[in-house]
Coordinates of C-alpha atoms in Angstrom, one line a residue:
X1 CA 94.7 6.2 -16.4
X2 CA 96.4 6.9 -13.0
X3 CA 93.3 6.4 -10.6
X4 CA 89.6 4.9 -10.5
X5 CA 87.9 8.2 -10.8
X6 CA 85.1 8.5 -13.1
X7 CA 81.3 8.8 -13.3
X8 CA 78.0 7.1 -13.0
X9 CA 74.9 8.0 -14.0
X10 CA 71.4 7.3 -11.8
X11 CA 68.5 6.8 -14.4
X12 CA 66.2 7.9 -11.9
X13 CA 65.4 11.2 -10.5
X14 CA 67.0 14.9 -11.5
X15 CA 69.4 15.7 -8.6
X16 CA 70.9 14.0 -5.7
X17 CA 69.8 14.8 -2.5
X18 CA 72.0 13.0 0.2
X19 CA 74.0 9.8 0.6
X20 CA 74.9 7.3 3.6
X21 CA 77.7 5.0 4.4
X22 CA 75.7 1.5 5.1
X23 CA 77.1 -1.8 5.8
X24 CA 77.7 -3.3 2.6
X25 CA 76.8 -0.4 0.4
X26 CA 76.5 3.5 -0.1
X27 CA 73.0 4.5 0.2
X28 CA 72.4 7.6 -2.4
X29 CA 69.1 9.5 -2.5
X30 CA 67.4 11.3 -5.8
X31 CA 64.7 13.2 -5.3
X32 CA 62.5 10.3 -6.7
X33 CA 64.4 7.0 -5.8
X34 CA 66.9 5.5 -3.4
X35 CA 70.2 3.4 -5.0
X36 CA 73.0 1.2 -3.6
X37 CA 76.1 1.6 -4.7
X38 CA 78.5 -1.0 -4.4
X39 CA 82.4 -1.1 -5.2
X40 CA 83.2 -3.5 -8.0
X41 CA 86.5 -2.9 -8.8
X42 CA 88.1 -2.1 -12.4
X43 CA 87.1 -1.9 -15.0
X44 CA 83.2 -0.9 -13.8
X45 CA 84.9 0.3 -10.4
X46 CA 81.2 1.1 -8.9
X47 CA 77.9 -0.7 -9.8
X48 CA 74.3 1.5 -8.7
X49 CA 71.4 -0.8 -8.1
X50 CA 67.9 0.9 -8.0
X51 CA 66.7 0.0 -4.3
X52 CA 63.2 1.8 -4.2
X53 CA 61.4 3.8 -7.0
X54 CA 58.6 6.8 -6.5
X55 CA 60.0 7.6 -3.0
X56 CA 60.8 11.2 -1.4
X57 CA 63.1 12.6 1.1
X58 CA 62.8 15.8 3.0
X59 CA 66.1 17.2 3.0
X60 CA 69.9 16.4 3.0
X61 CA 70.1 15.9 6.3
X62 CA 66.7 14.3 6.7
X63 CA 68.3 10.5 6.7
X64 CA 70.0 8.2 9.3
X65 CA 71.3 4.5 9.5
X66 CA 71.1 2.9 12.8
X67 CA 71.3 -0.9 13.7
X68 CA 71.9 -1.8 10.1
X69 CA 68.6 -0.3 9.1
X70 CA 68.2 3.2 7.2
X71 CA 65.2 5.7 8.1
X72 CA 64.4 9.0 6.5
X73 CA 61.3 11.5 6.7
X74 CA 59.7 12.0 3.2
X75 CA 57.8 14.5 2.1
X76 CA 54.6 13.5 3.2
X77 CA 55.5 9.9 5.0
X78 CA 58.7 8.1 6.9
X79 CA 60.3 5.3 5.1
X80 CA 63.0 2.8 6.3
X81 CA 64.9 0.1 4.4
X82 CA 66.4 -2.9 5.8
X83 CA 67.2 -4.7 2.6
X84 CA 63.7 -3.7 1.3
X85 CA 62.5 0.2 0.9
X86 CA 59.4 0.1 3.2
X87 CA 56.9 2.7 4.4
X88 CA 57.2 3.6 7.9
X89 CA 53.8 2.9 9.7
X90 CA 53.4 6.3 11.5
X91 CA 50.9 6.5 14.2
X92 CA 51.8 10.3 14.2
X93 CA 51.6 11.0 10.5
X94 CA 48.7 13.7 10.5
X95 CA 50.0 15.3 13.6
X96 CA 53.4 16.2 11.7
X97 CA 52.3 16.7 8.1
X98 CA 48.8 18.5 8.8
X99 CA 51.3 20.9 10.7
X100 CA 54.0 21.4 8.6
X101 CA 55.9 24.5 6.9
X102 CA 56.3 22.5 3.4
X103 CA 58.8 25.5 2.2
X104 CA 61.2 24.7 5.1
X105 CA 62.0 21.0 4.1
X106 CA 65.5 22.0 3.8
X107 CA 65.8 22.7 7.4
X108 CA 64.7 19.0 8.3
X109 CA 67.3 17.3 10.5
X110 CA 67.8 13.7 11.6
X111 CA 69.7 12.0 14.4
X112 CA 69.8 9.0 16.5
X113 CA 69.8 8.7 20.0
X114 CA 71.0 4.9 20.8
X115 CA 70.8 4.7 24.3
X116 CA 67.2 4.7 24.2
X117 CA 66.9 3.1 20.3
X118 CA 65.5 6.2 19.1
X119 CA 65.3 8.2 15.6
X120 CA 64.9 11.8 15.7
X121 CA 63.5 14.4 13.4
X122 CA 63.3 18.1 13.8
X123 CA 61.4 20.4 11.6
X124 CA 59.1 23.6 11.3
X125 CA 55.5 23.8 11.9
X126 CA 53.3 25.4 9.9
X127 CA 54.3 29.6 9.4
X128 CA 57.5 28.8 11.7
X129 CA 60.7 29.6 9.5
X130 CA 63.1 27.8 12.4
X131 CA 63.0 24.1 13.4
X132 CA 60.5 24.1 16.6
X133 CA 59.2 20.6 16.8
X134 CA 60.4 16.9 16.6
X135 CA 59.1 13.4 15.9
X136 CA 60.4 10.3 17.6
X137 CA 60.3 6.8 16.6
X138 CA 61.8 4.3 19.0
X139 CA 62.4 1.2 16.8
X140 CA 62.7 -1.0 19.5
X141 CA 59.4 -0.9 21.0
X142 CA 57.9 0.6 17.5
X143 CA 56.1 3.9 18.9
X144 CA 56.1 7.1 18.1
X145 CA 56.1 10.4 20.2
X146 CA 56.5 14.0 19.7
X147 CA 57.2 17.5 21.3
X148 CA 58.3 21.0 20.9
X149 CA 62.0 21.7 20.7
X150 CA 64.2 24.0 18.5
X151 CA 67.2 22.4 17.2
X152 CA 69.2 22.7 14.1
X153 CA 71.9 20.0 14.2
X154 CA 72.2 16.7 15.9
X155 CA 74.8 14.5 16.8
X156 CA 74.9 11.0 18.7
X157 CA 76.8 9.8 22.0
X158 CA 79.6 8.0 19.2
X159 CA 82.6 9.5 20.7
X160 CA 81.3 11.0 23.8
X161 CA 79.4 10.4 26.8
X162 CA 76.1 12.4 25.8
X163 CA 74.3 13.6 22.4
X164 CA 74.9 16.9 21.4
X165 CA 72.9 19.4 19.6
X166 CA 72.8 22.8 18.1
X167 CA 70.4 25.7 19.0
X168 CA 69.1 29.0 17.2
X169 CA 71.0 30.6 20.1
X170 CA 74.2 29.9 18.6
X171 CA 75.0 27.0 21.7
X172 CA 76.0 23.3 21.4
X173 CA 74.1 21.7 24.0
X174 CA 74.5 18.2 25.5
X175 CA 71.4 16.0 26.1
X176 CA 70.3 13.5 28.1
X177 CA 72.1 15.0 31.2
X178 CA 70.3 16.3 34.0
X179 CA 66.7 17.3 34.5
X180 CA 66.6 20.6 33.8
X181 CA 67.0 23.1 30.7
X182 CA 70.3 24.4 31.0
X183 CA 70.7 26.0 27.9
X184 CA 70.5 29.6 29.1
X185 CA 72.4 31.4 32.1
X186 CA 69.8 30.1 34.7
X187 CA 68.2 26.6 34.5
X188 CA 64.5 26.1 33.9
X189 CA 62.4 23.9 34.4
X190 CA 61.2 21.3 31.7
X191 CA 57.8 20.4 31.3
X192 CA 57.9 16.7 31.3
X193 CA 54.4 15.0 30.0
X194 CA 53.1 12.2 29.0
X195 CA 49.1 11.5 27.6
X196 CA 47.4 8.0 27.1
X197 CA 45.3 7.2 24.3
X198 CA 42.0 6.7 24.8
X199 CA 40.4 3.8 26.5
X200 CA 36.9 2.7 27.3
X201 CA 34.7 0.4 29.1
X202 CA 33.1 -2.8 27.9
X203 CA 33.8 -1.1 24.1
X204 CA 32.2 1.9 25.0
X205 CA 28.8 0.7 25.5
X206 CA 28.4 2.2 28.8
X207 CA 29.5 5.5 30.5
X208 CA 32.0 4.7 33.2
X209 CA 32.7 6.2 36.4
X210 CA 36.4 6.6 38.3
X211 CA 36.9 7.7 41.7
X212 CA 40.3 6.5 42.5
X213 CA 43.8 5.8 40.6
X214 CA 46.7 4.0 42.1
X215 CA 49.2 6.3 40.1
X216 CA 52.5 3.7 40.4
X217 CA 54.8 6.6 39.7
X218 CA 58.2 6.8 41.1
X219 CA 60.6 9.8 41.6
X220 CA 64.3 7.9 41.6
X221 CA 66.7 10.5 40.7
X222 CA 65.2 13.7 41.4
X223 CA 67.4 16.2 42.8
X224 CA 64.5 18.2 45.1
X225 CA 63.4 17.0 48.5
X226 CA 59.4 16.7 47.5
X227 CA 59.2 16.1 43.8
X228 CA 55.6 16.0 42.5
X229 CA 53.7 15.6 39.3
X230 CA 49.9 16.0 38.5
X231 CA 47.6 13.3 37.1
X232 CA 44.7 14.4 34.9
X233 CA 42.0 12.4 33.7
X234 CA 40.0 13.5 30.4
X235 CA 36.5 12.6 30.0
X236 CA 34.6 12.3 26.7
X237 CA 31.1 11.7 26.2
X238 CA 31.8 10.3 22.8
X239 CA 34.7 9.2 20.3
X240 CA 35.9 12.7 18.8
X241 CA 33.8 14.7 21.1
X242 CA 36.6 16.5 22.4
X243 CA 38.0 16.5 26.2
X244 CA 36.2 17.3 29.3
X245 CA 32.8 16.4 27.8
X246 CA 30.9 15.6 30.1
X247 CA 32.6 17.9 32.6
X248 CA 34.0 15.9 35.9
X249 CA 31.6 15.0 38.8
X250 CA 32.5 17.6 41.3
X251 CA 34.8 19.1 39.3
X252 CA 37.4 17.2 40.3
X253 CA 39.9 15.4 37.5
X254 CA 43.4 15.4 38.6
X255 CA 45.5 14.8 41.8
X256 CA 49.1 15.6 42.8
X257 CA 51.4 12.7 43.1
X258 CA 54.3 13.7 45.6
X259 CA 57.0 11.5 47.3
X260 CA 56.2 11.1 51.1
X261 CA 59.3 10.1 52.1
X262 CA 63.2 9.9 51.0
X263 CA 65.1 7.4 53.8
X264 CA 65.4 4.7 54.2
X265 CA 63.1 3.4 51.4
X266 CA 61.3 5.9 49.1
X267 CA 57.5 6.0 49.7
X268 CA 55.0 7.1 47.0
X269 CA 51.5 8.3 47.1
X270 CA 49.7 5.2 47.1
X271 CA 46.2 6.5 45.6
X272 CA 44.8 9.8 44.3
X273 CA 40.8 10.4 44.4
X274 CA 39.3 12.0 41.3
X275 CA 35.4 11.9 40.6
X276 CA 35.2 11.7 36.4
X277 CA 32.3 10.2 34.4
X278 CA 32.5 9.4 30.7
X279 CA 32.3 7.1 27.9
X280 CA 36.0 7.4 27.0
X281 CA 38.7 8.4 29.4
X282 CA 42.6 9.5 28.7
X283 CA 45.0 10.3 31.4
X284 CA 48.2 12.5 31.4
X285 CA 51.0 13.0 33.7
X286 CA 52.9 16.1 33.8
X287 CA 55.8 17.9 36.0
X288 CA 56.8 21.6 35.8
X289 CA 59.2 21.8 38.4
X290 CA 62.9 22.1 38.4
X291 CA 64.7 18.7 39.5
X292 CA 61.9 16.3 39.1
X293 CA 62.5 13.1 37.6
X294 CA 59.6 10.4 37.3
X295 CA 59.2 7.2 36.2
X296 CA 55.3 5.8 34.8
X297 CA 54.5 2.2 35.5
X298 CA 51.2 0.8 35.1
X299 CA 48.6 2.9 36.8
X300 CA 45.4 1.2 38.2
X301 CA 41.8 2.7 38.0
X302 CA 38.8 1.7 39.9
X303 CA 36.1 2.1 37.9
X304 CA 32.7 1.0 37.5
X305 CA 29.7 0.8 35.1
X306 CA 27.7 4.2 35.5
X307 CA 24.5 3.6 32.6
X308 CA 24.0 4.3 29.0
X309 CA 23.4 7.3 27.2
X310 CA 21.3 7.5 24.0

């Protein structure tokens, strides 16, 4: 009689998992559906609309809202809601859910990194009882990437300069600050790496031989005098045959890219020489030293047809 408190029964699901404030509604997830709640005023007060059925959500903290779109991790796939509930195409779905501790769904944590247009999820890999991996969706570029990092909570930089996360060593750490891991008392190097997908020559009809690469790597922002990264080529004889099969010609499949001068204009390694032969190839750029920051442009490869193989 004195307020608008009351109750509203949702017909799908056996329990409510979580809720988020969206732009014009409150999104509520049960264990099998997602609803949109809107304020109607007296006498009904609230109205519920079923937005999606036969969906799942991994945990209380597995959903985030960014750019007027909700994103969440289900028990075996990813979803989004922008007015319509959709399955989010994920190029790394097998990697994530084929190595997942399904008894630890409750630890899944999602977060946004608005500066880089990213949605992050932290989760436990198989046999692990604390979050040790992450998977990221970049919604601006519509790409996925993943890595290893132990975080139990995440909050974006709405009211502060950088995102903040909680570690399992009872620390709060700032992200996107500097180029080294400063979680402990002594800074340690971050292993930064990116690996391309496999590529071939003429649809893989011929083997290719690569003997030179123009790396197109810059080290702007590095805090050491001679930053370096290693580029490695991974040859394959056939699709799915595994890397380094066949082996590289002469055993040379990697080369170091370094900054050769700092003033007045930064100069970088113009070319690196390798000797690699294969039907398919992938390349990786990796740095493992303190104070190294790099950006990868568009590498160019000098490659030529090298015959066929039955």
